[in-house]
PDB file of C-alpha atoms and ligand atoms in Angstrom:
ATOM      1  CA  MET O 851      30.148 -44.572 -38.784  1.00  0.00           C
ATOM      2  CA  GLU O 852      32.810 -42.433 -37.094  1.00  0.00           C
ATOM      3  CA  TRP O 853      32.831 -44.709 -34.032  1.00  0.00           C
ATOM      4  CA  LEU O 854      33.861 -47.654 -36.185  1.00  0.00           C
ATOM      5  CA  LYS O 855      36.445 -45.738 -38.190  1.00  0.00           C
ATOM      6  CA  GLU O 856      38.101 -44.616 -34.948  1.00  0.00           C
ATOM      7  CA  ARG O 857      38.326 -48.185 -33.677  1.00  0.00           C
ATOM      8  CA  ILE O 858      39.755 -49.402 -37.004  1.00  0.00           C
ATOM      9  CA  VAL O 859      42.438 -46.712 -37.018  1.00  0.00           C
ATOM     10  CA  LYS O 860      43.318 -47.349 -33.373  1.00  0.00           C
ATOM     11  CA  GLU O 861      43.221 -51.156 -33.317  1.00  0.00           C
ATOM     12  CA  GLY O 862      43.715 -52.306 -36.919  1.00  0.00           C
ATOM     13  CA  VAL O 863      47.178 -53.203 -38.191  1.00  0.00           C
ATOM     14  CA  VAL O 864      48.030 -52.592 -41.851  1.00  0.00           C
ATOM     15  CA  LEU O 865      49.908 -55.722 -42.917  1.00  0.00           C
ATOM     16  CA  SER O 866      50.331 -54.733 -46.571  1.00  0.00           C
ATOM     17  CA  ASP O 867      48.709 -52.592 -49.279  1.00  0.00           C
ATOM     18  CA  GLN O 868      46.038 -55.314 -49.492  1.00  0.00           C
ATOM     19  CA  VAL O 869      45.454 -56.619 -45.975  1.00  0.00           C
ATOM     20  CA  LEU O 870      44.289 -55.019 -42.747  1.00  0.00           C
ATOM     21  CA  LYS O 871      44.602 -57.147 -39.629  1.00  0.00           C
ATOM     22  CA  LEU O 872      41.550 -56.740 -37.419  1.00  0.00           C
ATOM     23  CA  ASP O 873      42.177 -59.380 -34.762  1.00  0.00           C
ATOM     24  CA  ALA O 874      41.659 -56.878 -31.923  1.00  0.00           C
ATOM     25  CA  LEU O 875      38.052 -56.104 -32.855  1.00  0.00           C
ATOM     26  CA  LEU O 876      36.642 -58.560 -35.377  1.00  0.00           C
ATOM     27  CA  THR O 877      38.654 -61.611 -36.385  1.00  0.00           C
ATOM     28  CA  HIS O 878      40.025 -62.965 -33.106  1.00  0.00           C
ATOM     29  CA  GLN O 879      38.804 -60.869 -30.171  1.00  0.00           C
ATOM     30  CA  VAL O 880      35.396 -59.232 -30.375  1.00  0.00           C
ATOM     31  CA  ASP O 881      33.972 -56.307 -28.430  1.00  0.00           C
ATOM     32  CA  PRO O 882      30.338 -57.303 -27.772  1.00  0.00           C
ATOM     33  CA  ALA O 883      29.145 -53.700 -27.411  1.00  0.00           C
ATOM     34  CA  LEU O 884      30.690 -52.767 -30.762  1.00  0.00           C
ATOM     35  CA  ILE O 885      29.251 -55.872 -32.440  1.00  0.00           C
ATOM     36  CA  MET O 886      25.761 -55.090 -31.085  1.00  0.00           C
ATOM     37  CA  GLU O 887      26.055 -51.558 -32.460  1.00  0.00           C
ATOM     38  CA  MET O 888      26.842 -53.045 -35.884  1.00  0.00           C
ATOM     39  CA  GLY O 889      23.873 -55.388 -35.505  1.00  0.00           C
ATOM     40  CA  ARG O 890      21.519 -52.473 -34.828  1.00  0.00           C
ATOM     41  CA  GLU O 891      22.851 -50.529 -37.808  1.00  0.00           C
ATOM     42  CA  PHE O 892      22.406 -53.399 -40.276  1.00  0.00           C
ATOM     43  CA  ALA O 893      18.991 -54.224 -38.831  1.00  0.00           C
ATOM     44  CA  THR O 894      17.891 -50.611 -39.400  1.00  0.00           C
ATOM     45  CA  ARG O 895      19.119 -50.682 -43.002  1.00  0.00           C
ATOM     46  CA  PHE O 896      17.368 -53.977 -43.854  1.00  0.00           C
ATOM     47  CA  LYS O 897      14.330 -53.926 -41.554  1.00  0.00           C
ATOM     48  CA  ASP O 898      11.709 -53.369 -44.260  1.00  0.00           C
ATOM     49  CA  ARG O 899      12.871 -56.116 -46.577  1.00  0.00           C
ATOM     50  CA  GLY O 900      11.094 -59.124 -45.119  1.00  0.00           C
ATOM     51  CA  VAL O 901      14.244 -60.950 -44.002  1.00  0.00           C
ATOM     52  CA  THR O 902      13.507 -64.466 -42.686  1.00  0.00           C
ATOM     53  CA  LYS O 903      17.085 -65.579 -42.089  1.00  0.00           C
ATOM     54  CA  VAL O 904      20.560 -64.115 -41.659  1.00  0.00           C
ATOM     55  CA  ILE O 905      23.416 -66.100 -43.191  1.00  0.00           C
ATOM     56  CA  THR O 906      27.183 -65.840 -42.868  1.00  0.00           C
ATOM     57  CA  LEU O 907      30.391 -67.839 -43.189  1.00  0.00           C
ATOM     58  CA  GLU O 908      32.339 -69.294 -40.307  1.00  0.00           C
ATOM     59  CA  SER O 909      34.098 -67.971 -38.507  1.00  0.00           C
ATOM     60  CA  SER O 910      34.622 -64.227 -38.499  1.00  0.00           C
ATOM     61  CA  GLY O 911      31.156 -63.300 -39.808  1.00  0.00           C
ATOM     62  CA  ILE O 912      29.382 -65.111 -36.998  1.00  0.00           C
ATOM     63  CA  SER O 913      29.427 -62.479 -34.256  1.00  0.00           C
ATOM     64  CA  VAL O 914      28.033 -59.675 -36.437  1.00  0.00           C
ATOM     65  CA  ALA O 915      25.489 -61.970 -38.132  1.00  0.00           C
ATOM     66  CA  PHE O 916      24.293 -63.099 -34.694  1.00  0.00           C
ATOM     67  CA  ALA O 917      23.786 -59.488 -33.599  1.00  0.00           C
ATOM     68  CA  VAL O 918      21.836 -58.653 -36.774  1.00  0.00           C
ATOM     69  CA  ALA O 919      19.659 -61.766 -36.421  1.00  0.00           C
ATOM     70  CA  LEU O 920      18.930 -60.929 -32.801  1.00  0.00           C
ATOM     71  CA  GLU O 921      17.850 -57.410 -33.757  1.00  0.00           C
ATOM     72  CA  LEU O 922      15.676 -58.658 -36.632  1.00  0.00           C
ATOM     73  CA  GLY O 923      14.245 -61.528 -34.560  1.00  0.00           C
ATOM     74  CA  VAL O 924      15.140 -64.230 -37.111  1.00  0.00           C
ATOM     75  CA  PRO O 925      17.466 -67.272 -37.056  1.00  0.00           C
ATOM     76  CA  MET O 926      21.091 -67.064 -38.113  1.00  0.00           C
ATOM     77  CA  VAL O 927      22.761 -69.793 -40.157  1.00  0.00           C
ATOM     78  CA  PHE O 928      26.485 -69.997 -40.752  1.00  0.00           C
ATOM     79  CA  ALA O 929      28.019 -71.851 -43.671  1.00  0.00           C
ATOM     80  CA  ARG O 930      30.523 -74.320 -42.316  1.00  0.00           C
ATOM     81  CA  ARG O 931      33.939 -74.931 -43.719  1.00  0.00           C
ATOM     82  CA  LYS O 932      33.840 -78.568 -44.665  1.00  0.00           C
ATOM     83  CA  LYS O 933      36.491 -80.738 -43.140  1.00  0.00           C
ATOM     84  CA  THR O 934      35.264 -84.124 -44.291  1.00  0.00           C
ATOM     85  CA  LEU O 935      35.462 -85.797 -47.673  1.00  0.00           C
ATOM     86  CA  LEU O 936      32.279 -87.757 -46.999  1.00  0.00           C
ATOM     87  CA  ALA O 937      29.527 -86.675 -49.374  1.00  0.00           C
ATOM     88  CA  ASP O 938      26.442 -85.391 -47.576  1.00  0.00           C
ATOM     89  CA  PRO O 939      23.342 -85.620 -49.791  1.00  0.00           C
ATOM     90  CA  ASP O 940      21.654 -83.085 -47.560  1.00  0.00           C
ATOM     91  CA  ALA O 941      24.258 -80.359 -48.040  1.00  0.00           C
ATOM     92  CA  LEU O 942      24.759 -77.571 -50.560  1.00  0.00           C
ATOM     93  CA  CYS O 943      28.502 -77.150 -51.141  1.00  0.00           C
ATOM     94  CA  GLU O 944      30.722 -74.688 -52.978  1.00  0.00           C
ATOM     95  CA  ARG O 945      34.476 -74.333 -53.321  1.00  0.00           C
ATOM     96  CA  VAL O 946      35.879 -70.868 -52.481  1.00  0.00           C
ATOM     97  CA  PRO O 947      39.400 -69.453 -52.576  1.00  0.00           C
ATOM     98  CA  SER O 948      40.393 -67.912 -49.236  1.00  0.00           C
ATOM     99  CA  PHE O 949      41.797 -64.386 -49.565  1.00  0.00           C
ATOM    100  CA  THR O 950      43.878 -64.435 -46.401  1.00  0.00           C
ATOM    101  CA  LYS O 951      44.915 -68.085 -46.278  1.00  0.00           C
ATOM    102  CA  GLY O 952      45.766 -68.445 -49.970  1.00  0.00           C
ATOM    103  CA  ILE O 953      44.044 -71.840 -50.122  1.00  0.00           C
ATOM    104  CA  VAL O 954      40.755 -73.164 -51.423  1.00  0.00           C
ATOM    105  CA  THR O 955      38.133 -74.296 -48.922  1.00  0.00           C
ATOM    106  CA  ASP O 956      34.809 -76.042 -49.286  1.00  0.00           C
ATOM    107  CA  ILE O 957      31.821 -74.401 -47.618  1.00  0.00           C
ATOM    108  CA  MET O 958      28.523 -76.093 -46.934  1.00  0.00           C
ATOM    109  CA  VAL O 959      24.999 -75.316 -45.740  1.00  0.00           C
ATOM    110  CA  SER O 960      22.519 -78.042 -44.899  1.00  0.00           C
ATOM    111  CA  LYS O 961      19.323 -77.987 -46.988  1.00  0.00           C
ATOM    112  CA  GLN O 962      17.529 -78.341 -43.684  1.00  0.00           C
ATOM    113  CA  PHE O 963      18.311 -74.722 -42.788  1.00  0.00           C
ATOM    114  CA  LEU O 964      17.905 -72.913 -46.114  1.00  0.00           C
ATOM    115  CA  GLY O 965      15.004 -73.297 -48.497  1.00  0.00           C
ATOM    116  CA  GLU O 966      12.814 -71.693 -51.110  1.00  0.00           C
ATOM    117  CA  ASN O 967      10.659 -69.854 -48.590  1.00  0.00           C
ATOM    118  CA  ASP O 968      13.612 -67.937 -47.190  1.00  0.00           C
ATOM    119  CA  ARG O 969      14.484 -64.297 -47.764  1.00  0.00           C
ATOM    120  CA  VAL O 970      18.116 -64.202 -46.819  1.00  0.00           C
ATOM    121  CA  LEU O 971      20.292 -61.362 -45.565  1.00  0.00           C
ATOM    122  CA  PHE O 972      23.967 -62.228 -45.994  1.00  0.00           C
ATOM    123  CA  ILE O 973      26.301 -60.604 -43.465  1.00  0.00           C
ATOM    124  CA  ASP O 974      30.105 -60.741 -43.585  1.00  0.00           C
ATOM    125  CA  ASP O 975      33.041 -59.044 -41.916  1.00  0.00           C
ATOM    126  CA  ILE O 976      35.125 -57.892 -44.880  1.00  0.00           C
ATOM    127  CA  ILE O 977      34.745 -57.992 -48.621  1.00  0.00           C
ATOM    128  CA  ALA O 978      37.861 -58.021 -50.776  1.00  0.00           C
ATOM    129  CA  ASN O 979      37.665 -59.789 -54.154  1.00  0.00           C
ATOM    130  CA  GLY O 980      34.235 -61.202 -53.400  1.00  0.00           C
ATOM    131  CA  ASP O 981      35.090 -64.896 -53.780  1.00  0.00           C
ATOM    132  CA  ALA O 982      33.636 -65.884 -50.420  1.00  0.00           C
ATOM    133  CA  ALA O 983      30.473 -63.896 -51.146  1.00  0.00           C
ATOM    134  CA  ARG O 984      30.078 -65.412 -54.610  1.00  0.00           C
ATOM    135  CA  GLY O 985      30.367 -68.931 -53.163  1.00  0.00           C
ATOM    136  CA  LEU O 986      27.722 -68.347 -50.534  1.00  0.00           C
ATOM    137  CA  ILE O 987      25.436 -66.543 -53.005  1.00  0.00           C
ATOM    138  CA  LYS O 988      25.592 -69.623 -55.253  1.00  0.00           C
ATOM    139  CA  ILE O 989      24.495 -71.769 -52.320  1.00  0.00           C
ATOM    140  CA  ILE O 990      21.601 -69.368 -51.580  1.00  0.00           C
ATOM    141  CA  GLU O 991      20.518 -69.547 -55.239  1.00  0.00           C
ATOM    142  CA  ARG O 992      20.785 -73.337 -55.353  1.00  0.00           C
ATOM    143  CA  ALA O 993      18.597 -73.529 -52.234  1.00  0.00           C
ATOM    144  CA  GLY O 994      15.957 -71.553 -54.137  1.00  0.00           C
ATOM    145  CA  ALA O 995      16.027 -68.796 -51.491  1.00  0.00           C
ATOM    146  CA  ASP O 996      15.871 -65.058 -52.251  1.00  0.00           C
ATOM    147  CA  LEU O 997      18.935 -62.954 -51.493  1.00  0.00           C
ATOM    148  CA  VAL O 998      17.732 -59.699 -49.928  1.00  0.00           C
ATOM    149  CA  GLY O 999      21.206 -58.164 -49.828  1.00  0.00           C
ATOM    150  CA  LEU O1000      24.692 -58.282 -48.425  1.00  0.00           C
ATOM    151  CA  GLY O1001      25.818 -56.314 -45.381  1.00  0.00           C
ATOM    152  CA  VAL O1002      29.562 -56.064 -44.805  1.00  0.00           C
ATOM    153  CA  VAL O1003      31.320 -54.345 -41.939  1.00  0.00           C
ATOM    154  CA  ILE O1004      34.259 -53.300 -44.113  1.00  0.00           C
ATOM    155  CA  GLU O1005      34.336 -52.897 -47.876  1.00  0.00           C
ATOM    156  CA  LYS O1006      37.793 -52.562 -49.375  1.00  0.00           C
ATOM    157  CA  SER O1007      36.815 -50.577 -52.466  1.00  0.00           C
ATOM    158  CA  PHE O1008      40.254 -50.896 -54.092  1.00  0.00           C
ATOM    159  CA  GLN O1009      39.407 -54.567 -54.603  1.00  0.00           C
ATOM    160  CA  ALA O1010      36.616 -55.546 -56.976  1.00  0.00           C
ATOM    161  CA  GLY O1011      34.272 -57.674 -54.823  1.00  0.00           C
ATOM    162  CA  ALA O1012      31.553 -55.222 -53.776  1.00  0.00           C
ATOM    163  CA  ARG O1013      31.587 -53.375 -57.099  1.00  0.00           C
ATOM    164  CA  THR O1014      31.117 -56.608 -59.062  1.00  0.00           C
ATOM    165  CA  LEU O1015      28.169 -57.649 -56.898  1.00  0.00           C
ATOM    166  CA  ARG O1016      26.504 -54.230 -57.272  1.00  0.00           C
ATOM    167  CA  GLU O1017      26.928 -54.554 -61.044  1.00  0.00           C
ATOM    168  CA  GLN O1018      24.848 -57.720 -60.742  1.00  0.00           C
ATOM    169  CA  ASP O1019      22.099 -55.681 -59.011  1.00  0.00           C
ATOM    170  CA  ILE O1020      22.820 -57.129 -55.579  1.00  0.00           C
ATOM    171  CA  LEU O1021      22.243 -54.633 -52.774  1.00  0.00           C
ATOM    172  CA  VAL O1022      25.536 -54.249 -50.864  1.00  0.00           C
ATOM    173  CA  GLU O1023      25.544 -52.150 -47.687  1.00  0.00           C
ATOM    174  CA  SER O1024      28.887 -51.514 -45.997  1.00  0.00           C
ATOM    175  CA  LEU O1025      29.383 -49.801 -42.651  1.00  0.00           C
ATOM    176  CA  VAL O1026      32.809 -48.505 -43.608  1.00  0.00           C
ATOM    177  CA  THR O1027      34.596 -48.251 -46.969  1.00  0.00           C
ATOM    178  CA  ILE O1028      38.374 -48.354 -47.122  1.00  0.00           C
ATOM    179  CA  SER O1029      39.747 -46.863 -50.330  1.00  0.00           C
ATOM    180  CA  SER O1030      43.428 -47.543 -49.693  1.00  0.00           C
ATOM    181  CA  LEU O1031      45.895 -49.209 -47.346  1.00  0.00           C
ATOM    182  CA  GLU O1032      48.931 -47.701 -49.045  1.00  0.00           C
ATOM    183  CA  ASP O1033      51.985 -46.468 -47.110  1.00  0.00           C
ATOM    184  CA  GLY O1034      50.851 -48.198 -43.930  1.00  0.00           C
ATOM    185  CA  GLY O1035      47.783 -45.989 -43.465  1.00  0.00           C
ATOM    186  CA  VAL O1036      44.023 -46.555 -43.648  1.00  0.00           C
ATOM    187  CA  SER O1037      42.132 -44.203 -46.005  1.00  0.00           C
ATOM    188  CA  PHE O1038      38.334 -44.125 -45.851  1.00  0.00           C
ATOM    189  CA  SER O1039      35.977 -42.890 -48.539  1.00  0.00           C
TER     190      SER O1039
HETATM  191  P1  5GP J1799      37.103 -62.164 -50.536  1.00  0.00           P
HETATM  192  O1  5GP J1799      36.571 -63.549 -50.740  1.00  0.00           O
HETATM  193  O2  5GP J1799      36.066 -61.090 -50.654  1.00  0.00           O
HETATM  194  O3  5GP J1799      38.317 -61.900 -51.378  1.00  0.00           O
HETATM  195  O4  5GP J1799      37.642 -62.117 -49.027  1.00  0.00           O
HETATM  196  C1  5GP J1799      36.707 -62.187 -47.991  1.00  0.00           C
HETATM  197  C2  5GP J1799      37.187 -62.854 -46.759  1.00  0.00           C
HETATM  198  O5  5GP J1799      38.619 -62.823 -46.622  1.00  0.00           O
HETATM  199  C3  5GP J1799      36.608 -62.121 -45.575  1.00  0.00           C
HETATM  200  O6  5GP J1799      35.520 -62.850 -45.072  1.00  0.00           O
HETATM  201  C4  5GP J1799      37.727 -62.027 -44.589  1.00  0.00           C
HETATM  202  O7  5GP J1799      37.601 -63.053 -43.643  1.00  0.00           O
HETATM  203  C5  5GP J1799      38.975 -62.230 -45.396  1.00  0.00           C
HETATM  204  N1  5GP J1799      39.648 -60.954 -45.691  1.00  0.00           N
HETATM  205  C6  5GP J1799      39.699 -60.307 -46.877  1.00  0.00           C
HETATM  206  N2  5GP J1799      40.450 -59.206 -46.790  1.00  0.00           N
HETATM  207  C7  5GP J1799      40.857 -59.129 -45.509  1.00  0.00           C
HETATM  208  C8  5GP J1799      41.660 -58.181 -44.777  1.00  0.00           C
HETATM  209  O8  5GP J1799      42.167 -57.162 -45.281  1.00  0.00           O
HETATM  210  N3  5GP J1799      41.825 -58.435 -43.451  1.00  0.00           N
HETATM  211  C9  5GP J1799      41.304 -59.534 -42.835  1.00  0.00           C
HETATM  212  N4  5GP J1799      41.544 -59.658 -41.524  1.00  0.00           N
HETATM  213  N5  5GP J1799      40.546 -60.436 -43.488  1.00  0.00           N
HETATM  214  C10 5GP J1799      40.333 -60.242 -44.800  1.00  0.00           C
END
């Protein structure tokens, strides 16, 4: 994944020992050619696993999840961040802490778009502590769907998210692993 590492080094901004700003290539502006390359890579890694649906969280997972779904020829569903207090009997909801915003948000997926016949590939941009992933995985389980695995563009391995999921026998595939953001630099492993 040298092409991706180069872009991260060139365009990412280390905000602290914990946070890498990726607005230039993932979380604000996206480069369609780069996103399609990611889509092809994830599709290759998961192509033999009978995926029926790709799922992600709004908003920064959407572009990559779309590219993967296009390559696999399946629909893509994104969990929405709930902005209404009205109860929807047709929705599966979970509360997740947001790593970057420092607040708790409610995410929801309509039962209409996720069910027990689905084999779901979960795609996300970055995994840190794994709270967002855990919330969406709970929704997938409550829908009765099978989780095929999680594909993340960037795994920050100095935070526990990906490791904890692997310990639960969930297949986690990351395109790039960052082992440290100390002293203003990005270290890959
Ligand atoms: P987690 O729930 O795994 O702690 O955090 C996952 C979410 O927080 C990701 O979907 C991503 O949007 C955001 N996030 C976590 N760490 C970073 C980071 O270093 N940079 C950016 N830009 N977003 C991050």
